[in-house]
Coordinates of C-alpha atoms and ligand atoms in Angstrom, one line a residue:
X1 CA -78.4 145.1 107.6
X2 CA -78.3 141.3 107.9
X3 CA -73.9 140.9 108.3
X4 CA -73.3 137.1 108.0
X5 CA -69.7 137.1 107.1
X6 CA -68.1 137.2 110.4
X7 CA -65.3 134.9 109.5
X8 CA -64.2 137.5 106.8
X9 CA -64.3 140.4 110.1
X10 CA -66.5 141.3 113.0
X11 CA -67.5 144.4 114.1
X12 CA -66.1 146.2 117.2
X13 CA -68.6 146.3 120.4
X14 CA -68.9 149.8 122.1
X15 CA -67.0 148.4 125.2
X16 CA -63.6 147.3 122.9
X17 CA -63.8 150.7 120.7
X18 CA -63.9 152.6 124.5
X19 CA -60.8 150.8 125.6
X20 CA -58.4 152.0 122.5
X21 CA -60.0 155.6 122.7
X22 CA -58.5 155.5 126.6
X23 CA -55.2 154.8 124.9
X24 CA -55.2 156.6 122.0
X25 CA -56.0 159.9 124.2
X26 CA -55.2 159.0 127.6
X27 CA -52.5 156.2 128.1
X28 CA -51.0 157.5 124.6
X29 CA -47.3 157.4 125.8
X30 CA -44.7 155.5 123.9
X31 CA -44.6 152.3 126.2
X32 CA -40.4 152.6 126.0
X33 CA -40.5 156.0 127.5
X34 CA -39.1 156.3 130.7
X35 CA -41.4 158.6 132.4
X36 CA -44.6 158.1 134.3
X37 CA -46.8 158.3 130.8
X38 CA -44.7 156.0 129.2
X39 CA -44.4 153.6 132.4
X40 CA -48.5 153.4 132.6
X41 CA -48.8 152.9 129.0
X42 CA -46.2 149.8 129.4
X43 CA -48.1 148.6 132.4
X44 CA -51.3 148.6 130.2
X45 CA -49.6 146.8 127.5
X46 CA -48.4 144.5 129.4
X47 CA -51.6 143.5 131.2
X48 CA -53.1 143.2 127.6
X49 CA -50.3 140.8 126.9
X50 CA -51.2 138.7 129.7
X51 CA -55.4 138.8 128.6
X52 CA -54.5 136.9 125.9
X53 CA -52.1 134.8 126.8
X54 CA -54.1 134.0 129.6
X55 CA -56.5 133.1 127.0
X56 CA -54.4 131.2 124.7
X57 CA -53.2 129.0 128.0
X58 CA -49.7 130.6 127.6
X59 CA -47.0 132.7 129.7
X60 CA -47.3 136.4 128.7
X61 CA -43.4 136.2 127.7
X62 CA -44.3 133.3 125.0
X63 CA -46.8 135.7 123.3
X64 CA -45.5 138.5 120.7
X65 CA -47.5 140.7 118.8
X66 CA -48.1 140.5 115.5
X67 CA -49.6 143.4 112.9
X68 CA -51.9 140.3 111.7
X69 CA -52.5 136.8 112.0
X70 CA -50.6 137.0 108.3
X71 CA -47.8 137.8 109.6
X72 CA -47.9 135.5 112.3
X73 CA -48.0 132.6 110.2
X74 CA -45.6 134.0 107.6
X75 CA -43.2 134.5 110.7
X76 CA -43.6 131.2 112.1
X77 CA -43.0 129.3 109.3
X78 CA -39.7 131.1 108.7
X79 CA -38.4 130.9 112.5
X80 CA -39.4 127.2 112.5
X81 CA -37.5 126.8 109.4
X82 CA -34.2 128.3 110.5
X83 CA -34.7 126.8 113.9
X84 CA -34.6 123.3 111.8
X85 CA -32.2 124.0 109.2
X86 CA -29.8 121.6 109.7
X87 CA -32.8 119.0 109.7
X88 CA -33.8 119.7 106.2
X89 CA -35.7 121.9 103.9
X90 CA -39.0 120.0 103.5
X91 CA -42.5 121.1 104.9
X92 CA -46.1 119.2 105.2
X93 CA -48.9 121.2 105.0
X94 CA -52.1 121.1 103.5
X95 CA -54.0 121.8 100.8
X96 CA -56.7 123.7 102.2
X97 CA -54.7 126.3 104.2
X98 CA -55.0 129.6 104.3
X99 CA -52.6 132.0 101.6
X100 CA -51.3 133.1 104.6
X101 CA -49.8 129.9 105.2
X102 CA -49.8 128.6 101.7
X103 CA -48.2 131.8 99.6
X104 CA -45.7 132.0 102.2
X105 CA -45.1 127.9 101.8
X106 CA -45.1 128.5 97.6
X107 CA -42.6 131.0 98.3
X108 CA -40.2 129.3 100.2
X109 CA -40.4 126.4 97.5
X110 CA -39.5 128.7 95.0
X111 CA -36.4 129.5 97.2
X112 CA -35.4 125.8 97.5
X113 CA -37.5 124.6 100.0
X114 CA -39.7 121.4 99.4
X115 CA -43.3 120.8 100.5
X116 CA -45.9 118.3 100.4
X117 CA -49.4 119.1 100.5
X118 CA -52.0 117.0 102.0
X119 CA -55.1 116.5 100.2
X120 CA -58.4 116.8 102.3
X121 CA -61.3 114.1 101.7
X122 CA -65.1 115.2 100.0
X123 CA -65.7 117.1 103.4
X124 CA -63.1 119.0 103.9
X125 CA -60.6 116.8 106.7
X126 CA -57.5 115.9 106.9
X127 CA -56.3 112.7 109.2
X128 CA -53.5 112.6 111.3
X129 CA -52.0 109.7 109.8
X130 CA -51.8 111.6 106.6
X131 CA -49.9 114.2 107.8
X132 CA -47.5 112.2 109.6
X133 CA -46.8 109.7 107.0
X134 CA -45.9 112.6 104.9
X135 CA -42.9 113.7 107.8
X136 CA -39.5 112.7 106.6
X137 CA -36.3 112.6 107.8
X138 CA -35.7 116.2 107.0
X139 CA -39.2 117.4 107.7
X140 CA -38.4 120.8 109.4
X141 CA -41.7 122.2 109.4
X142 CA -45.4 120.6 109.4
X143 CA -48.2 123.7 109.6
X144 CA -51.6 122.6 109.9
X145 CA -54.3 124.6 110.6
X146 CA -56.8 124.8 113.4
X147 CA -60.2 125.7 111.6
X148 CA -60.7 125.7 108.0
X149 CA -62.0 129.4 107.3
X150 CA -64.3 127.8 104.4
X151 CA -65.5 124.9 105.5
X152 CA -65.3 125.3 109.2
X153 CA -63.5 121.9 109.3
X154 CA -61.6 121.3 112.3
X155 CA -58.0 119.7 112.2
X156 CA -56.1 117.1 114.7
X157 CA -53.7 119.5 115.6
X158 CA -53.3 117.8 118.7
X159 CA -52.8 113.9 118.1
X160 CA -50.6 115.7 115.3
X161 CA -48.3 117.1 117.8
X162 CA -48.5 113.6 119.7
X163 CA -46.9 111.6 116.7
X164 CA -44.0 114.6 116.0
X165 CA -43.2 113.3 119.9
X166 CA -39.3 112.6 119.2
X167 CA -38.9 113.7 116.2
X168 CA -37.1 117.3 114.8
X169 CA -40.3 118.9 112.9
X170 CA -41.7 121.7 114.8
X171 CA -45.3 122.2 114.3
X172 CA -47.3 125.5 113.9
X173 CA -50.8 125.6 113.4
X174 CA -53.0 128.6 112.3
X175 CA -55.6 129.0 114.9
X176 CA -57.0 132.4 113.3
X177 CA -60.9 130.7 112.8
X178 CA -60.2 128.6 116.0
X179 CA -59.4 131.0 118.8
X180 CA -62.1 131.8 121.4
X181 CA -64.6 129.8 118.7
X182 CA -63.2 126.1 119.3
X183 CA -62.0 124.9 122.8
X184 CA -57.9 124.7 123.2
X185 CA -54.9 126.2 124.6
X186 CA -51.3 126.0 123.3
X187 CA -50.8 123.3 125.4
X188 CA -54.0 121.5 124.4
X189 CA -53.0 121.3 121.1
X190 CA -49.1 120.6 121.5
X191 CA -48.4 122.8 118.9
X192 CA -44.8 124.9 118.8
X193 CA -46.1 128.0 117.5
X194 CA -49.8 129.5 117.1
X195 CA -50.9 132.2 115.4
X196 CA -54.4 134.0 116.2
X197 CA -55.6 137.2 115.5
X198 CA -58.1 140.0 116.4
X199 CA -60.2 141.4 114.1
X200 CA -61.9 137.3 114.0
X201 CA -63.6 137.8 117.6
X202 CA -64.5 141.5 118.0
X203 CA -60.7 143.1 117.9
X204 CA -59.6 146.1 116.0
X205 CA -57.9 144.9 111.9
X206 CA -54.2 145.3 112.4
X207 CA -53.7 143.1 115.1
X208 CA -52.5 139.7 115.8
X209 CA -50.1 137.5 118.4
X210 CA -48.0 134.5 117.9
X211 CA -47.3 131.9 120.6
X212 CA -44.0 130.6 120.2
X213 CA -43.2 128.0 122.2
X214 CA -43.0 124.3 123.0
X215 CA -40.0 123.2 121.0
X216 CA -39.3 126.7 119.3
X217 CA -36.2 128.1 120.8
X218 CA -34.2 131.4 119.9
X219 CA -36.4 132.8 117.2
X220 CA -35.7 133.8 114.3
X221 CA -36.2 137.7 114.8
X222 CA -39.0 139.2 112.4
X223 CA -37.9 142.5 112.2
X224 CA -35.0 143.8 113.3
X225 CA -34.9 147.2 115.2
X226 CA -35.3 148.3 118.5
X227 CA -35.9 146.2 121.8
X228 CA -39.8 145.6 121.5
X229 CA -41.4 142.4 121.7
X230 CA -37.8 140.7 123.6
X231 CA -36.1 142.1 120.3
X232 CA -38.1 139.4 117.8
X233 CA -40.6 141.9 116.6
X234 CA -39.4 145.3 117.2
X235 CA -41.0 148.9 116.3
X236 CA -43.5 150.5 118.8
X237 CA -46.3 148.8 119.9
X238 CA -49.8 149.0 118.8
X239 CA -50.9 149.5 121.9
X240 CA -54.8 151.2 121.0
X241 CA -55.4 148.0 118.6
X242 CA -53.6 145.4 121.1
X243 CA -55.8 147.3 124.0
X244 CA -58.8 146.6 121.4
X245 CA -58.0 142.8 121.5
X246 CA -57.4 142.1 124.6
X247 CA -60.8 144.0 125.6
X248 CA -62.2 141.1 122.9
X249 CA -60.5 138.2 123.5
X250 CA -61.8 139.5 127.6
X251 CA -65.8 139.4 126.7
X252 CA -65.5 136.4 124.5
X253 CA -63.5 134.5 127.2
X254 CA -66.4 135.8 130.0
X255 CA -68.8 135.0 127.7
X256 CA -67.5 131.8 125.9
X257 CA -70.4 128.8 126.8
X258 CA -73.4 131.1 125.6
X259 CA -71.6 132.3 122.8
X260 CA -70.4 128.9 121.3
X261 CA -74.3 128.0 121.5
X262 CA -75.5 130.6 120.2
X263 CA -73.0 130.1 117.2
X264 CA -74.1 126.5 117.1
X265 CA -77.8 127.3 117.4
X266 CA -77.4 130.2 114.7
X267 CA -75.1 127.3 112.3
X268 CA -78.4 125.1 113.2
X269 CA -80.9 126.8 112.9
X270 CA -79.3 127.9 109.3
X271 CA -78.9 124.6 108.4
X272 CA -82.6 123.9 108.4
X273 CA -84.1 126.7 107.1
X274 CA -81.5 126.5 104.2
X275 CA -81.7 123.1 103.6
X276 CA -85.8 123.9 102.7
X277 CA -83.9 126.0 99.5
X278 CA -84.4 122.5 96.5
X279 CA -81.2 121.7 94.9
X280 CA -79.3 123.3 97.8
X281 CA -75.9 121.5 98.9
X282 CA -74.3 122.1 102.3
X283 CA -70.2 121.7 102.1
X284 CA -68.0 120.4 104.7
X285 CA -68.4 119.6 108.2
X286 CA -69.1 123.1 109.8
X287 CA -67.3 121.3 112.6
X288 CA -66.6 125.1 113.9
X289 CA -69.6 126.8 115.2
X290 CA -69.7 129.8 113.1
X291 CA -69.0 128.7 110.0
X292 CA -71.3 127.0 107.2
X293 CA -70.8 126.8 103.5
X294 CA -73.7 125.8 101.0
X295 CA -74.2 125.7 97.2
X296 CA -75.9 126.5 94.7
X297 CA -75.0 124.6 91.7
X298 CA -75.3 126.5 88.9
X299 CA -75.6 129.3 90.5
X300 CA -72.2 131.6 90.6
X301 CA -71.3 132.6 94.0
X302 CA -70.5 136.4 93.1
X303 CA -73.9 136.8 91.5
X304 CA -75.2 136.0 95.1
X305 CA -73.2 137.8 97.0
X306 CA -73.5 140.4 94.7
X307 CA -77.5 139.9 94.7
X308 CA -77.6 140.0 98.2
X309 CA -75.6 142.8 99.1
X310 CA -78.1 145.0 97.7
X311 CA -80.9 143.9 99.5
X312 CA -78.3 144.4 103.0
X313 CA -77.3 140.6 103.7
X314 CA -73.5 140.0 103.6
X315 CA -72.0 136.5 102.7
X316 CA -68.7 135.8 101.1
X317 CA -68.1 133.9 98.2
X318 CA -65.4 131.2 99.8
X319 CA -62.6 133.4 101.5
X320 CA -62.8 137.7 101.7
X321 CA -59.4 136.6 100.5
X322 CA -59.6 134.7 97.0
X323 CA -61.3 137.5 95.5
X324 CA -63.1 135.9 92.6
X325 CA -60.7 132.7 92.2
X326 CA -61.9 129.4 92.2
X327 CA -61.1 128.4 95.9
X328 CA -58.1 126.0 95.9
X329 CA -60.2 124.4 99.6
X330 CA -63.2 123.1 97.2
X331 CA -60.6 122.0 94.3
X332 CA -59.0 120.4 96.6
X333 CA -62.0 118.5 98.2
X334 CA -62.7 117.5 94.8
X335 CA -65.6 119.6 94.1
X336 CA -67.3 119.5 90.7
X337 CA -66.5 123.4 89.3
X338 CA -70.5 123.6 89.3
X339 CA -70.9 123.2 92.7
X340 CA -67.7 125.1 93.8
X341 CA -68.3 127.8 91.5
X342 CA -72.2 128.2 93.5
X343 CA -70.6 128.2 97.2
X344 CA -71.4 130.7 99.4
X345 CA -69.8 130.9 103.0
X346 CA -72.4 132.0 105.5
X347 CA -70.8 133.2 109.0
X348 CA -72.4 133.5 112.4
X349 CA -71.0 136.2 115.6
X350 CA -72.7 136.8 118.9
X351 CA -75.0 139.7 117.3
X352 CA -76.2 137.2 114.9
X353 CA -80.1 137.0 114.8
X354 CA -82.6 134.0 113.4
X355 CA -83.8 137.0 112.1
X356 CA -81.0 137.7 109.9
X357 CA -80.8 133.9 108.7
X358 CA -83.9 134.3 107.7
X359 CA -83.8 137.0 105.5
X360 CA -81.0 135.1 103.9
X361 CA -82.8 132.1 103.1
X362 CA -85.7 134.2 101.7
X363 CA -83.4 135.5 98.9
X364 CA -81.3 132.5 98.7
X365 CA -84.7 131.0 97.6
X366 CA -85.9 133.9 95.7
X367 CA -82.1 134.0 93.6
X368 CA -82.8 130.5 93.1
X369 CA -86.2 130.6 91.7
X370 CA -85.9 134.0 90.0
X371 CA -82.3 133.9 88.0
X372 CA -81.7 130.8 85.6
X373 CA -78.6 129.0 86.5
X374 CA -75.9 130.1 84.3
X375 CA -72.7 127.0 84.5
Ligands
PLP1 N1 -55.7 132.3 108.6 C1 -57.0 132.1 108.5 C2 -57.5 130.7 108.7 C3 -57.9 133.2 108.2 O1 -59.2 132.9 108.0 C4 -57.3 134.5 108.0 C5 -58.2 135.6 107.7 O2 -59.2 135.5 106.9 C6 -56.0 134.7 108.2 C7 -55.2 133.6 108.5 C8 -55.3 136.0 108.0 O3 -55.6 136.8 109.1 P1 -55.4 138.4 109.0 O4 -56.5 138.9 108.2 O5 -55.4 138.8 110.4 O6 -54.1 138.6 108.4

């Protein structure tokens, strides 16, 4: 198996899958109980808590579990909005954003909110200055994201967060591509609330944290329940998947300089062997180390991926997420629909081999010289 989709999910190593078996059989106890089980299971929870918020640059009491990076975004967009609503009802964010930013932002239009989306330019970026000349008055909310999880563009969250300086609109970004794959930490980037999640870097699916602070004060509960998670985000804890990140976000953290070049090496070393393929086009900046889009014009993504997948090699068309759609990022970058229609998203993780790029550029090569082009 060649598995080159690692912005879509990563597998689990041995020493993460160990650390939520201890919990699920061991330090099972409901971490609100009040006996001993229950105390050690808190304890364990807690020092998970402060992994990754060690990690993110945060206190462990600015960090609340999520059940996805999803729902981090989807929360933080509605606390910053009801945080701000005597500022206004008007939102910047971009085009290229993930749905779980972007549904959630269609949404709230739909329920009077107003939102202005900023375009990105031929590779995939989006300047500061257009994002701030698109902050009103009653701007209550700008969301940008971190890493573009098509491109692997990378945003200026932070001189973002520099011109908002004096001004009402809180800022969340969605660092779900970014975290442990792109240097920052909340403070870094200046941003008010940042969501991240596990199942990017090694973690368990089903688990995800948002950093609220900054300017963010008395959030907006998510849920509303018992006392878990200071009362913002109650039910019990899912403590086997958050003991499965913070084992993850742990190695990556230990391990972060060797893995970032071997992402960059793999993105690299992909890059030329790829770029061998004629007719080939490589999209965006793949400013993120582990992410690098290409096309074949003419040639439709899914009958790639589709192609591939038998012979063992896994690539995405665009997002896991758009599931056959024409991606709104390459509309938006102004994409001709033959080239957007033949993008393929190719995505690297510390297992990755040379090996495995090159068994994708042989049947890249092979698709490409044994199927006519159909658009
Ligand atoms: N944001 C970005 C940029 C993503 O790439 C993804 C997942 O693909 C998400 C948000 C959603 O994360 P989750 O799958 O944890 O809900």
């Amino acid at each position: 198996m060649h598995y080159l989709d690692h912005a879509a999910t990563t597998p689990v190593p041995q020493a993460v899958a160990q650390a939520m078996l201890e919990v699920l059989t061991k330090d099972f106890g409901n971490p609100s109980s009040q006996y001993e089980l229950g105390r050690a299971a808190r304890a364990r929870l807690e020092a998970d808590r402060a992994v990754i918020a060690g990690t993110l640059g945060c206190r462990p009491e600015q960090l609340f579990f999520t059940s996805c990076g999803t729902e981090g975004d989807n929360w933080a967009i509605r606390a910053a909005l009801y945080q701000n609503r005597r500022v206004g009802k008007h939102i910047v964010t971009t085009a290229v954003e993930h749905s779980a930013v972007l549904a959630c932002v269609k949404r709230l239009e739909q329920e009077g909110y107003m939102a202005s989306y900023i375009k990105p330019d031929g590779q995939g970026r989006v300047s500061a200055e257009q994002v701030l000349s698109a902050v009103r008055e009653d701007t209550a909310l700008v969301s940008v994201m971190l890493v573009n999880n098509e491109t692997g563009a990378r945003f200026p969250v932070e001189e973002i967060a520099a011109g908002l300086e004096g001004r009402p609109a809180l800022l969340h970004t969605d660092a779900v591509q970014g975290f442990l794959k792109v240097p920052f930490t909340v403070k870094s980037l200046g941003a008010d609330y940042v969501a991240v999640s596990g199942h990017k870097l090694g973690g368990p699916k089903g688990i995800g944290a948002l950093y609220i602070g900054g300017r963010a004060k008395n959030p907006l509960p998510l849920l509303f329940g018992g006392g878990q998670e200071s009362g913002l985000r109650p039910g019990t804890e899912a403590a086997a998947q958050i003991a499965g990140f913070a084992r993850a976000a742990a190695l990556r953290l230990e391990r972060l300089e060797e893995v970032g070049a071997h992402l960059a090496a793999c993105r690299d070393y992909a890059r030329e062997v790829l770029g061998k393929i004629p007719d080939l086009r490589f999209i965006g900046p793949a400013d993120a180390p582990h992410i690098l889009s290409v096309s074949l014009p003419g040639y439709p993504s899914q009958n790639i991926v589709n192609e591939l997948s038998g012979k063992g090699i896994y690539i995405s068309a665009g997002s896991a997420c758009h599931q056959g759609k024409a991606s709104h990022v390459l509309t938006a970058m102004g994409l001709n629909k033959r080239a957007a229609a033949g993008t393929v998203r190719v995505s690297f993780g510390p297992e990755t081999s040379f090996a495995d790029i090159d068994a994708l550029a042989s049947a890249l090569l092979e698709h490409r010289n044994t199927r006519f082009p159909m658009l």
